[in-house]
Coordinates of N, CA and C in Angstrom, one line a residue:
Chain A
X1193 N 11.0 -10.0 -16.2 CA 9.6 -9.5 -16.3 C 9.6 -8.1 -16.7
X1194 N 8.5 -7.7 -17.0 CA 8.4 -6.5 -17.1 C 8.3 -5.2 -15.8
X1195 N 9.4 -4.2 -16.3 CA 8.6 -3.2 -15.0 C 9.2 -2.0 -15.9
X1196 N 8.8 -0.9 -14.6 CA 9.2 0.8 -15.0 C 9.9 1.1 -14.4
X1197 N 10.8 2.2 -14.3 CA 11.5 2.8 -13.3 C 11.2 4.2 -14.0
X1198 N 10.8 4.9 -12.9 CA 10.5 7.0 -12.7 C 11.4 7.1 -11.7
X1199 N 11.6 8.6 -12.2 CA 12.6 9.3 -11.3 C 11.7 9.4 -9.6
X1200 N 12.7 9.4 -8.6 CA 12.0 10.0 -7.5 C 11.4 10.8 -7.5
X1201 N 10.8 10.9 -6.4 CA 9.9 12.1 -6.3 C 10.5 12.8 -4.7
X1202 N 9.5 13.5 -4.0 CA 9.5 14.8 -4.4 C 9.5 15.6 -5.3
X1203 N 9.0 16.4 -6.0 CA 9.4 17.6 -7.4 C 8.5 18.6 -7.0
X1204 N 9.4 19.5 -6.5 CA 9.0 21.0 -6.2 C 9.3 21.8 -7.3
X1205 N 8.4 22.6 -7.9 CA 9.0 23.8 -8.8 C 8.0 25.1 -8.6
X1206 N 8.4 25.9 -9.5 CA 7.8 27.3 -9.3 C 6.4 27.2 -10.2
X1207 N 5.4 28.0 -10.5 CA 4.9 27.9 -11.6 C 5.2 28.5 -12.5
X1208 N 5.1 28.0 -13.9 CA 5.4 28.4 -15.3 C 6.8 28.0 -15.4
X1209 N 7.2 26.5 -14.7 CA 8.7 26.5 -14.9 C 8.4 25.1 -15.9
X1210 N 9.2 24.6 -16.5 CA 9.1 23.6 -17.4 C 9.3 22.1 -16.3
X1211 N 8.5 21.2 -16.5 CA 8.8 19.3 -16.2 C 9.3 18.9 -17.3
X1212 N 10.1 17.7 -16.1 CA 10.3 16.7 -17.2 C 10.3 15.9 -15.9
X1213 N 9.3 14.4 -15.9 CA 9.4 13.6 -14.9 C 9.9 12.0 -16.3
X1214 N 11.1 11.8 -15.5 CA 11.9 10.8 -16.5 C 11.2 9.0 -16.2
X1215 N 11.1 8.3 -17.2 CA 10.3 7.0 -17.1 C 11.2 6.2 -18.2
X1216 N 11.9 5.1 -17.5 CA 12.1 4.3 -18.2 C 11.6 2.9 -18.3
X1217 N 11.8 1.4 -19.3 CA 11.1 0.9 -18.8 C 11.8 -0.8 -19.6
X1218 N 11.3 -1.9 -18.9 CA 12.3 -2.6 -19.7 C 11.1 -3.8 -19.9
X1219 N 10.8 -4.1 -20.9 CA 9.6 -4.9 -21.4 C 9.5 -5.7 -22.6
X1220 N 9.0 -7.2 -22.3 CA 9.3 -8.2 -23.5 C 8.5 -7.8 -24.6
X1221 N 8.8 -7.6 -25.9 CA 7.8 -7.6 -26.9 C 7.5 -6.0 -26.9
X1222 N 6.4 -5.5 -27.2 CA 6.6 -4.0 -27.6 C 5.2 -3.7 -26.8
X1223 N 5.4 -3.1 -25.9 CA 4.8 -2.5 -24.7 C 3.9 -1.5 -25.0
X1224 N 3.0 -1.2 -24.6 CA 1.8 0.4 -25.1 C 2.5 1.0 -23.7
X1225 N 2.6 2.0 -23.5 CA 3.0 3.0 -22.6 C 2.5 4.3 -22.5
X1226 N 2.0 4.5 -20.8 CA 0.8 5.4 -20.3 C 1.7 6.0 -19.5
X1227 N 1.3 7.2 -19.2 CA 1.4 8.2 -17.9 C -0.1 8.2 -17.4
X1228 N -0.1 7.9 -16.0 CA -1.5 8.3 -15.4 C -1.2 9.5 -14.1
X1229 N -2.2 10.2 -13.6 CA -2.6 11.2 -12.7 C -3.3 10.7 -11.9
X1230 N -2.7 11.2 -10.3 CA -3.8 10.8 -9.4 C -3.6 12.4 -8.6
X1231 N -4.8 13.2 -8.7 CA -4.6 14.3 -7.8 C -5.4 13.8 -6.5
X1232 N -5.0 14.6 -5.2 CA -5.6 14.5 -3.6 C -6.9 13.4 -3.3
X1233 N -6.9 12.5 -3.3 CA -8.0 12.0 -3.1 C -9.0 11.4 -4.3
X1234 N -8.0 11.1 -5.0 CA -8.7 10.4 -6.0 C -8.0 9.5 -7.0
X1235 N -9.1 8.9 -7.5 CA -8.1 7.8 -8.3 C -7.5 8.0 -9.3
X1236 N -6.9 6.5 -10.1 CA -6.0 7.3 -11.3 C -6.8 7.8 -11.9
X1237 N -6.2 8.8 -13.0 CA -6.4 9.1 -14.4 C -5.7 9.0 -16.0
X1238 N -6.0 8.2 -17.0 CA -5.2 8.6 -17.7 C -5.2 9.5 -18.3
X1239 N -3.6 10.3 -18.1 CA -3.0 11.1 -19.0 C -3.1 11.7 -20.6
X1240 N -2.0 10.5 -20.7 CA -1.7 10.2 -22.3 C -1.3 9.1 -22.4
X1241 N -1.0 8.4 -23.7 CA -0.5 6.9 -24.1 C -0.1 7.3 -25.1
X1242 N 1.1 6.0 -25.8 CA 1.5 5.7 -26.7 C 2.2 4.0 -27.3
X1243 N 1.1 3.7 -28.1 CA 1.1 2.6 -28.5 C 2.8 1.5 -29.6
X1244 N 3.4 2.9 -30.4 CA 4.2 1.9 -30.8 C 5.3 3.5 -30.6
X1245 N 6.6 2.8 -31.1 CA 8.2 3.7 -30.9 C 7.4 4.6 -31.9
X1246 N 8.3 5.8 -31.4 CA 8.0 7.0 -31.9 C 6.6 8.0 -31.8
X1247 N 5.7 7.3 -31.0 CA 4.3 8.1 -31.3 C 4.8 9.1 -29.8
X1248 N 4.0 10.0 -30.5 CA 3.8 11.4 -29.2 C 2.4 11.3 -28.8
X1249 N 2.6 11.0 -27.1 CA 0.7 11.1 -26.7 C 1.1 12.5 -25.8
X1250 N -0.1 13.3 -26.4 CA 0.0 14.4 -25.4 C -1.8 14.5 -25.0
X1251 N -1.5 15.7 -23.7 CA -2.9 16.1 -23.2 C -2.7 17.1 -22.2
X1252 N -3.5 17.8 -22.5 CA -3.4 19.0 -21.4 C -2.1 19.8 -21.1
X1253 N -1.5 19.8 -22.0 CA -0.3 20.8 -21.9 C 1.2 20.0 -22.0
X1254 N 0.5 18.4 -21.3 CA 1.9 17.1 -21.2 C 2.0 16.3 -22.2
X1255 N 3.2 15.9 -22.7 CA 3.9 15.6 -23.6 C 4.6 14.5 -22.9
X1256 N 4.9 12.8 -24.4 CA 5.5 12.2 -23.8 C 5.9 11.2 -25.5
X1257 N 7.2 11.1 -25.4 CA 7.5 10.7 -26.9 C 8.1 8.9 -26.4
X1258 N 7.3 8.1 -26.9 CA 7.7 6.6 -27.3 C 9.1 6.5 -28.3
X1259 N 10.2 6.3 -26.9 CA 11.7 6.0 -27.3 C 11.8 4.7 -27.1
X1260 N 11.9 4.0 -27.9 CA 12.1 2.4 -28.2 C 13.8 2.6 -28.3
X1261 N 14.6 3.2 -28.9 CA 16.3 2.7 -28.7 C 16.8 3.4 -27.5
X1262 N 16.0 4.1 -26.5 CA 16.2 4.7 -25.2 C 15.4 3.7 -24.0
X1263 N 14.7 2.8 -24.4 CA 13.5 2.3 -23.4 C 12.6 2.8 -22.7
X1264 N 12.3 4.7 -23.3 CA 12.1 5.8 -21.9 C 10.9 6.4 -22.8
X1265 N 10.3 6.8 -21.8 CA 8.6 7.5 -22.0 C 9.2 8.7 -21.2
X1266 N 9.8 9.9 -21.4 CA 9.8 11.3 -20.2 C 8.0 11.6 -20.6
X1267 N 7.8 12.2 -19.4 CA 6.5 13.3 -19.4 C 7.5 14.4 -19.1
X1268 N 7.1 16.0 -20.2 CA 7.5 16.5 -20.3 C 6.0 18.1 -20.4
X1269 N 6.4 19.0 -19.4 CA 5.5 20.1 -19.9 C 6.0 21.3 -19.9
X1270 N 5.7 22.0 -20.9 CA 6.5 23.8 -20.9 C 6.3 24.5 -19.8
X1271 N 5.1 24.8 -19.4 CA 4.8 25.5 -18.6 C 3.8 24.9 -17.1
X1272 N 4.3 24.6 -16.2 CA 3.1 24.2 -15.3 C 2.6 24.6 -14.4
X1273 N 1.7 24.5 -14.2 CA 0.5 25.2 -13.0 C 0.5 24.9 -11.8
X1274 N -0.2 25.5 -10.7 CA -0.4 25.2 -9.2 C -1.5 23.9 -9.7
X1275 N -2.0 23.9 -10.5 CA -3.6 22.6 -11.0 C -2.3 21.4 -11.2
X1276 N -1.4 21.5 -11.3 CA -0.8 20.4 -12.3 C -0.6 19.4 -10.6
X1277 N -0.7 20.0 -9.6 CA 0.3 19.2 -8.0 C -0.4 18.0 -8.4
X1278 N 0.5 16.9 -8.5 CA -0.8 15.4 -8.4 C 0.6 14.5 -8.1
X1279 N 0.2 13.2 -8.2 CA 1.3 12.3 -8.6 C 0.8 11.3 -9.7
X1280 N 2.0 11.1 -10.4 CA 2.2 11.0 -11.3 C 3.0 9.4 -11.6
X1281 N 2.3 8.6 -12.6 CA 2.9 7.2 -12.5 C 2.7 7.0 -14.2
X1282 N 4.1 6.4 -14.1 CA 4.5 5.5 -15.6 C 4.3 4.2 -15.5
X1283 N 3.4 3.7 -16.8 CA 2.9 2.8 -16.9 C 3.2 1.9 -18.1
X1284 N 3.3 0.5 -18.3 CA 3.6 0.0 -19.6 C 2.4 -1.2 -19.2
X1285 N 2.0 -1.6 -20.8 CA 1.4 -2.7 -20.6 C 1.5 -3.8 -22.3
X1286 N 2.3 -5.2 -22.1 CA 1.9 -5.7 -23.4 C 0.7 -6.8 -23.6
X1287 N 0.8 -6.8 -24.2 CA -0.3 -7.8 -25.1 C -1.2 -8.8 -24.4
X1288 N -2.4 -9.1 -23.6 CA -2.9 -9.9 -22.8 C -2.0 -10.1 -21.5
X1289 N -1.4 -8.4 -20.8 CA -0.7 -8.9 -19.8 C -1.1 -7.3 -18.8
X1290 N -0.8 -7.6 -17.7 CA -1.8 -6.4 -16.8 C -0.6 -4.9 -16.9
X1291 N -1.1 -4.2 -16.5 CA 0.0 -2.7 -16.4 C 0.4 -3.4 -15.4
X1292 N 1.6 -2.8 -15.6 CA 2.5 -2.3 -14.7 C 3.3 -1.2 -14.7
X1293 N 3.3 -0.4 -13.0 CA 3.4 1.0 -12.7 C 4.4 0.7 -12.2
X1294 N 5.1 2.4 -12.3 CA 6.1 2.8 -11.9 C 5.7 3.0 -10.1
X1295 N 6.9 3.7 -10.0 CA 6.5 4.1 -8.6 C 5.8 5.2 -8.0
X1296 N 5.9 6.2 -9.0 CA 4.7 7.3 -8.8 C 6.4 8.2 -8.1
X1297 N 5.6 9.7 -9.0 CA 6.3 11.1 -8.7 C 5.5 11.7 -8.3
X1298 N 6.0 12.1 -6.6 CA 4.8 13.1 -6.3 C 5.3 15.0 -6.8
X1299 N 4.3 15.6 -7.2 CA 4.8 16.9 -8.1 C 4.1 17.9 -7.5
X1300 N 4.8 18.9 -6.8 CA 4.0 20.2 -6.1 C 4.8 21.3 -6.9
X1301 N 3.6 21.9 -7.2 CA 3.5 23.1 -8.2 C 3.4 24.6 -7.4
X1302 N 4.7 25.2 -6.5 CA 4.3 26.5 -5.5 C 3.9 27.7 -6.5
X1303 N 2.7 28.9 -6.3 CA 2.2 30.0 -7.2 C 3.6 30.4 -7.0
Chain B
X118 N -22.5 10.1 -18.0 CA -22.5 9.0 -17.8 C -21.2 8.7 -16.4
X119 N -22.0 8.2 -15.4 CA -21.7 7.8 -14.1 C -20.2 7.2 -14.4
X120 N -18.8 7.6 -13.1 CA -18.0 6.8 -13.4 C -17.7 5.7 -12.2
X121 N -16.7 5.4 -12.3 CA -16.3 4.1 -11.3 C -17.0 4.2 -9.8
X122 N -17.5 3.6 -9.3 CA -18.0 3.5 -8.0 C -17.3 2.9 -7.2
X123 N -16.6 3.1 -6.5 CA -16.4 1.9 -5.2 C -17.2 2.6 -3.6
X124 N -17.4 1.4 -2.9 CA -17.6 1.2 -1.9 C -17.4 0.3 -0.4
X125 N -17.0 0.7 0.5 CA -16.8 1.9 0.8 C -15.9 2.7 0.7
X126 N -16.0 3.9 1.0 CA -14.5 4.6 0.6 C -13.4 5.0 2.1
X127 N -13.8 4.6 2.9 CA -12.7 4.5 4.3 C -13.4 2.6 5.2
X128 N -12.1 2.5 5.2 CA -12.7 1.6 6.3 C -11.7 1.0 7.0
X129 N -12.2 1.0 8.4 CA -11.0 0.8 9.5 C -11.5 -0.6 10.1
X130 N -10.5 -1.6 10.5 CA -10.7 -2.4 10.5 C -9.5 -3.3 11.8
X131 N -10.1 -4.2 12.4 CA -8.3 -4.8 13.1 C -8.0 -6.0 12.6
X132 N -6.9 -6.7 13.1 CA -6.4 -8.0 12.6 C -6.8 -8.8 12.6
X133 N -6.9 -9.9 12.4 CA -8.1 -11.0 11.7 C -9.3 -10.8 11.5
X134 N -9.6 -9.2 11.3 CA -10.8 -9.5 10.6 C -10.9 -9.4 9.0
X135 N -11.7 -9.6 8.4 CA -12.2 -10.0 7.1 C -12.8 -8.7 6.7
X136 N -12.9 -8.5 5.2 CA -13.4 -7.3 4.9 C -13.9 -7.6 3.5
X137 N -15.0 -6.6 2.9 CA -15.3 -7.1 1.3 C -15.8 -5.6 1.0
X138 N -14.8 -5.3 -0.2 CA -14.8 -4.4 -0.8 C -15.4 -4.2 -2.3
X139 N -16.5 -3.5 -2.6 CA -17.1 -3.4 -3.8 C -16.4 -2.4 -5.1
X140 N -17.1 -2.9 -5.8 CA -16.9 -2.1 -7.0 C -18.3 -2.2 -8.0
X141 N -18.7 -1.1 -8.4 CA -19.3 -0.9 -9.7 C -18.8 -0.1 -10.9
X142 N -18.6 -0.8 -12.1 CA -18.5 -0.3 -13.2 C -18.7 0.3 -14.0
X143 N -18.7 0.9 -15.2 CA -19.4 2.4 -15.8 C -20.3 1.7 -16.4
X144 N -21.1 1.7 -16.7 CA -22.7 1.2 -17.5 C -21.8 0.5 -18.5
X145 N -22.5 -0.5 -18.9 CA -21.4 -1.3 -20.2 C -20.3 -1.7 -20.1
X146 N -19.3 -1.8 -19.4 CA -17.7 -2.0 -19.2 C -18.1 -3.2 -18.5
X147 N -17.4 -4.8 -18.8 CA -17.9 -6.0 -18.8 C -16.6 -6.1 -17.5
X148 N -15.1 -5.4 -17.9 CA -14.1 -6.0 -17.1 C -14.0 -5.3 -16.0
X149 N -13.1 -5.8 -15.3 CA -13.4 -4.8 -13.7 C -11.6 -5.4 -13.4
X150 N -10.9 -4.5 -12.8 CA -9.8 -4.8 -12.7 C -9.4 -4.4 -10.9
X151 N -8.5 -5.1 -10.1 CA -8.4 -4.4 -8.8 C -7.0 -4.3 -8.4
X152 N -6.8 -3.1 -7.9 CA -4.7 -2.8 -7.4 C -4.9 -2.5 -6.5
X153 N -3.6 -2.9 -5.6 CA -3.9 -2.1 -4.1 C -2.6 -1.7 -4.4
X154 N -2.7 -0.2 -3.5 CA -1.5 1.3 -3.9 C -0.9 1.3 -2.3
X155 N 0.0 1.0 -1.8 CA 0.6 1.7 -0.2 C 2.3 2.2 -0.9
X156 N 2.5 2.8 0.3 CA 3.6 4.0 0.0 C 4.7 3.2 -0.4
X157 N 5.1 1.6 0.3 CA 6.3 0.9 -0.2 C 6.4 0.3 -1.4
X158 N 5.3 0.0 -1.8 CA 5.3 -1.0 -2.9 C 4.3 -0.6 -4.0
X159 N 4.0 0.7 -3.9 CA 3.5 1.3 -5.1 C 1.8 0.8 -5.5
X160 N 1.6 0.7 -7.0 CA 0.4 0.0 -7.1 C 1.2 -0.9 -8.0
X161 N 0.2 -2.3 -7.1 CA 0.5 -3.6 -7.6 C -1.3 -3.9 -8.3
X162 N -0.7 -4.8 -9.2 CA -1.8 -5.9 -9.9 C -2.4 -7.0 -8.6
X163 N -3.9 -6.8 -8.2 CA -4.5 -7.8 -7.6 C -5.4 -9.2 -8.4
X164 N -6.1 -8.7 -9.0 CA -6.6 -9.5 -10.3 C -7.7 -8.8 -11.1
X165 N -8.1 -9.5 -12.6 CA -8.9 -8.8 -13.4 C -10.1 -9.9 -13.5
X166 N -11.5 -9.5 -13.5 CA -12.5 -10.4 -14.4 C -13.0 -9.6 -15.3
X167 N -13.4 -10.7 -16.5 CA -14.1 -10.5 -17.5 C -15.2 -11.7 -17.3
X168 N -16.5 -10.7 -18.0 CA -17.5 -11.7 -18.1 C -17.1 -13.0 -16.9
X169 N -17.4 -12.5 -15.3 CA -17.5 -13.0 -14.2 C -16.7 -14.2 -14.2
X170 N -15.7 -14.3 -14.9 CA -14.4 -14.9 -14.9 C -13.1 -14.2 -14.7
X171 N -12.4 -14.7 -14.0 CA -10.6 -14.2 -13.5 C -10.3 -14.6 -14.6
X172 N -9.3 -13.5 -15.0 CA -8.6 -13.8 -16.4 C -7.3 -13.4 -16.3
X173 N -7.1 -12.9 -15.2 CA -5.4 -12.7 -14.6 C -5.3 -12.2 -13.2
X174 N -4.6 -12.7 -12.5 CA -3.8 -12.9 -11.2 C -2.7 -12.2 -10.8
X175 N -2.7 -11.3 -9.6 CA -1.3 -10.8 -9.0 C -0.3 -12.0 -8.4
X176 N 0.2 -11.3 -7.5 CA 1.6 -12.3 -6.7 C 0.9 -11.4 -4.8
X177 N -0.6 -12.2 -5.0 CA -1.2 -11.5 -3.9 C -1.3 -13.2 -2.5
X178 N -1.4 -13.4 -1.9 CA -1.8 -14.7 -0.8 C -2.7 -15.2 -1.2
X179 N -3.8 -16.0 -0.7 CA -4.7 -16.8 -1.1 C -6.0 -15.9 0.2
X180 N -5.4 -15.4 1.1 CA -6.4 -14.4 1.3 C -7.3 -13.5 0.8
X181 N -6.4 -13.1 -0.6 CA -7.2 -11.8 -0.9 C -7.9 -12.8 -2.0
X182 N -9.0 -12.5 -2.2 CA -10.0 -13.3 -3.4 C -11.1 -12.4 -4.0
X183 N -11.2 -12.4 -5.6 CA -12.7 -11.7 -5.7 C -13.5 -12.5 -6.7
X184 N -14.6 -11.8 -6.8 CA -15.3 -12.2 -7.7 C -15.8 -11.1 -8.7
X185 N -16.7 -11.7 -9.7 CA -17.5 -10.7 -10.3 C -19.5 -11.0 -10.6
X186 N -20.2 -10.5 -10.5 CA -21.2 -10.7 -10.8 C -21.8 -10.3 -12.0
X187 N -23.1 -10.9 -12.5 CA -23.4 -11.2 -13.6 C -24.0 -9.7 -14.4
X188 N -23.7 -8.6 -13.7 CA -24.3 -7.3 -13.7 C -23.0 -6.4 -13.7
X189 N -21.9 -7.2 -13.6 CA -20.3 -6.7 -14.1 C -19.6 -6.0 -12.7
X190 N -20.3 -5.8 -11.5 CA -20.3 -5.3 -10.5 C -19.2 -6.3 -9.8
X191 N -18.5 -6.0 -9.0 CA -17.4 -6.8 -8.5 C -16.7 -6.5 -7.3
X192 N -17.1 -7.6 -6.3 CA -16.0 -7.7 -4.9 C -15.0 -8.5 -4.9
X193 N -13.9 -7.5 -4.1 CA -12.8 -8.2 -3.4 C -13.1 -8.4 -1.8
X194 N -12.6 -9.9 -1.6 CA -13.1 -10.0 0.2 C -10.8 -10.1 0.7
X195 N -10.8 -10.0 1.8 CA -9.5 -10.2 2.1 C -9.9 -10.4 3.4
X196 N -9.2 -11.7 3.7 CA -9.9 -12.6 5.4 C -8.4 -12.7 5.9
X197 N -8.6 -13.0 7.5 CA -7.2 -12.6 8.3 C -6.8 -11.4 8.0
X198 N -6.9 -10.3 8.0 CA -6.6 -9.1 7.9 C -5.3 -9.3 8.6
X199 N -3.6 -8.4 8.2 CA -2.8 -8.2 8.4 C -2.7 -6.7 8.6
X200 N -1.5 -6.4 9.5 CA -1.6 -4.5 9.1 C -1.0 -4.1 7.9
X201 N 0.1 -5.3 7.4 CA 0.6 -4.7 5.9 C -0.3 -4.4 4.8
X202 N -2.3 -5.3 5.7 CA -3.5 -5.1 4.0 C -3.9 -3.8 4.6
X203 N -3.0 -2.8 5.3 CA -3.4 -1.3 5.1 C -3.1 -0.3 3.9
X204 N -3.7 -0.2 3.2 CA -3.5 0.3 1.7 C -5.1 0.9 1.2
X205 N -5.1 1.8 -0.1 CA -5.5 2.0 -0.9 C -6.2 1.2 -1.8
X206 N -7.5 0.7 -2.0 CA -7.2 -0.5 -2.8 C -8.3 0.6 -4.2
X207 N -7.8 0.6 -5.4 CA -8.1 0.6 -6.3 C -8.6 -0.4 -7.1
X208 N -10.0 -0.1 -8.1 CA -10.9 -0.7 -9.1 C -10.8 0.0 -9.9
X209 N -10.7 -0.6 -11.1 CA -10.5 -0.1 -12.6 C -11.8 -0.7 -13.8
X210 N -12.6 0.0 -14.6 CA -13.4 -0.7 -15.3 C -12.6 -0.7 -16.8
X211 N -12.8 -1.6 -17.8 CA -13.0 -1.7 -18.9 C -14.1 -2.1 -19.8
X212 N -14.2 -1.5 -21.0 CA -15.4 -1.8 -22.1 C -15.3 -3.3 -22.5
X213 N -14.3 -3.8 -22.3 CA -13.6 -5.6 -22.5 C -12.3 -5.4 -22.1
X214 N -11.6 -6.3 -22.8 CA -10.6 -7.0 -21.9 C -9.4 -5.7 -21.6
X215 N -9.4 -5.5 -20.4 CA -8.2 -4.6 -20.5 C -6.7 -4.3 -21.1
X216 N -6.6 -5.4 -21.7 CA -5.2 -5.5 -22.5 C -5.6 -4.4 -23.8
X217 N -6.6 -4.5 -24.2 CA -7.3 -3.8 -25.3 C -7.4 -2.5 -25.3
X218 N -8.0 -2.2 -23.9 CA -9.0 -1.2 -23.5 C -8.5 -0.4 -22.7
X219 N -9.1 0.9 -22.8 CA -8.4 1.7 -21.6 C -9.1 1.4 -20.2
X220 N -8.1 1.4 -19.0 CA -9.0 1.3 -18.2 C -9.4 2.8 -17.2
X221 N -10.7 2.9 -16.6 CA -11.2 4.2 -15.9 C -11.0 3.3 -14.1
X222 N -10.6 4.3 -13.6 CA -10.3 4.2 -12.3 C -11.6 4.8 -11.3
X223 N -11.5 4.0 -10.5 CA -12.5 4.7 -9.7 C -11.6 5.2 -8.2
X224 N -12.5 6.1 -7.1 CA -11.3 6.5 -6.1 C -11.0 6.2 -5.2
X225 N -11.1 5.1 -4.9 CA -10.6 3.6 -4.3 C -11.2 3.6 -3.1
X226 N -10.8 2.4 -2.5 CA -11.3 2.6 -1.2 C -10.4 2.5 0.2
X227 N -10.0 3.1 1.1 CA -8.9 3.4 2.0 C -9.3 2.5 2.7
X228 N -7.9 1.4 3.5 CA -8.5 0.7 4.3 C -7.5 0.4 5.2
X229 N -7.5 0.6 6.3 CA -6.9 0.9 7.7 C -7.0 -0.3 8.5
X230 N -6.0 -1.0 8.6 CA -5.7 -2.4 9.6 C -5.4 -2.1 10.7
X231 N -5.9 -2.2 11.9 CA -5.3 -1.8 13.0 C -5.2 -2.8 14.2

């Protein structure tokens, strides 16, 4: 069947230090793949997506490149903020079939 | 324009009791999707309707059940309460069928088995 695998969590960093929260994923047929956000008390959000190998979905500063000969979606940001603390989940979904999440990265951003 | 509603947003509850959790939709958005999130097992798929039909199914008991109504609004009930249905339960709207569509999250509702 289909699933994700993200790196653990915990992820402490400084601000203005660069992410990369790693997502791979192993799925029949050719998968659309999401990053969603969930900050304190609230529900998800999507991020960004990317529908076929090779597309780049970005937003708000995060970056995530559709690797079809890797199986991997990284979310990747240059610079990140105390605003960025949330957690963070990799998602795939194909064709008339429901998402499916990773396990979620929780990400704390110290000033 | 208004987003995901659920209600209620805490609710404490003990074992064998029954509980029914709402959802409303963004104005227009026909499907209504529902996940429950706890710390072991992440967020899982509970089921989706479209147009007040189930049109996909988790790997959930026969306890948990929902519906949808003709106004796109939608409850989940879960009867025999367990402490493991202590979770998060998230509702998701779509414009149609979620395979399609993006879905909008609403900020779930917390629910405490005790």
């Amino acid at each position: 069947g289909n699933s994700v695998t993200q790196m653990e969590g915990p992820v402490t960093l400084s601000e203005e230090a660069f992410l990369t929260i790693n997502c791979t994923y192993t799925a029949t047929g050719y998968p659309s793949l999401f990053w969603y956000v969930q900050y304190p008390g609230e529900g998800l959000q999507l991020l960004l997506k990317a529908t076929k190998a090779d597309d780049r979905g970005s937003n708000k500063g995060f970056e995530a490149t559709y690797r079809k000969e890797t199986t991997s979606f990284h979310l990747e940001k240059g610079s990140v903020q105390v605003s960025d603390s949330a957690v963070y989940f990799c998602a795939l979904r194909t064709v008339a079939q429901k998402l499916v999440f990773g396990q979620g990265t929780r990400l704390t951003i110290n000033p | 324009k208004a987003g995901v509603t659920q209600t209620p947003r805490y609710l404490i509850k003990t074992r064998g009791q029954q509980v029914t959790l709402s959802c409303s939709p963004i104005s227009g958005h026909r499907s209504v999707s529902w996940y429950q999130q706890t710390p072991g097992q992440g967020l899982q798929f509970l089921f989706e309707y479209f147009s007040e039909t189930q049109r996909n199914k988790g790997n959930f008991p026969g306890r948990f059940s929902g519906r949808q109504f003709s106004n796109s609004r939608s409850e989940m009930n879960v009867s025999t309460l367990e402490l493991g249905d202590s979770a998060l339960y998230l509702c998701a709207s779509s414009l149609g069928a979620p395979s399609y569509n993006e879905q909008f999250f609403g900020p779930g509702t917390r629910l405490t088995v005790l």
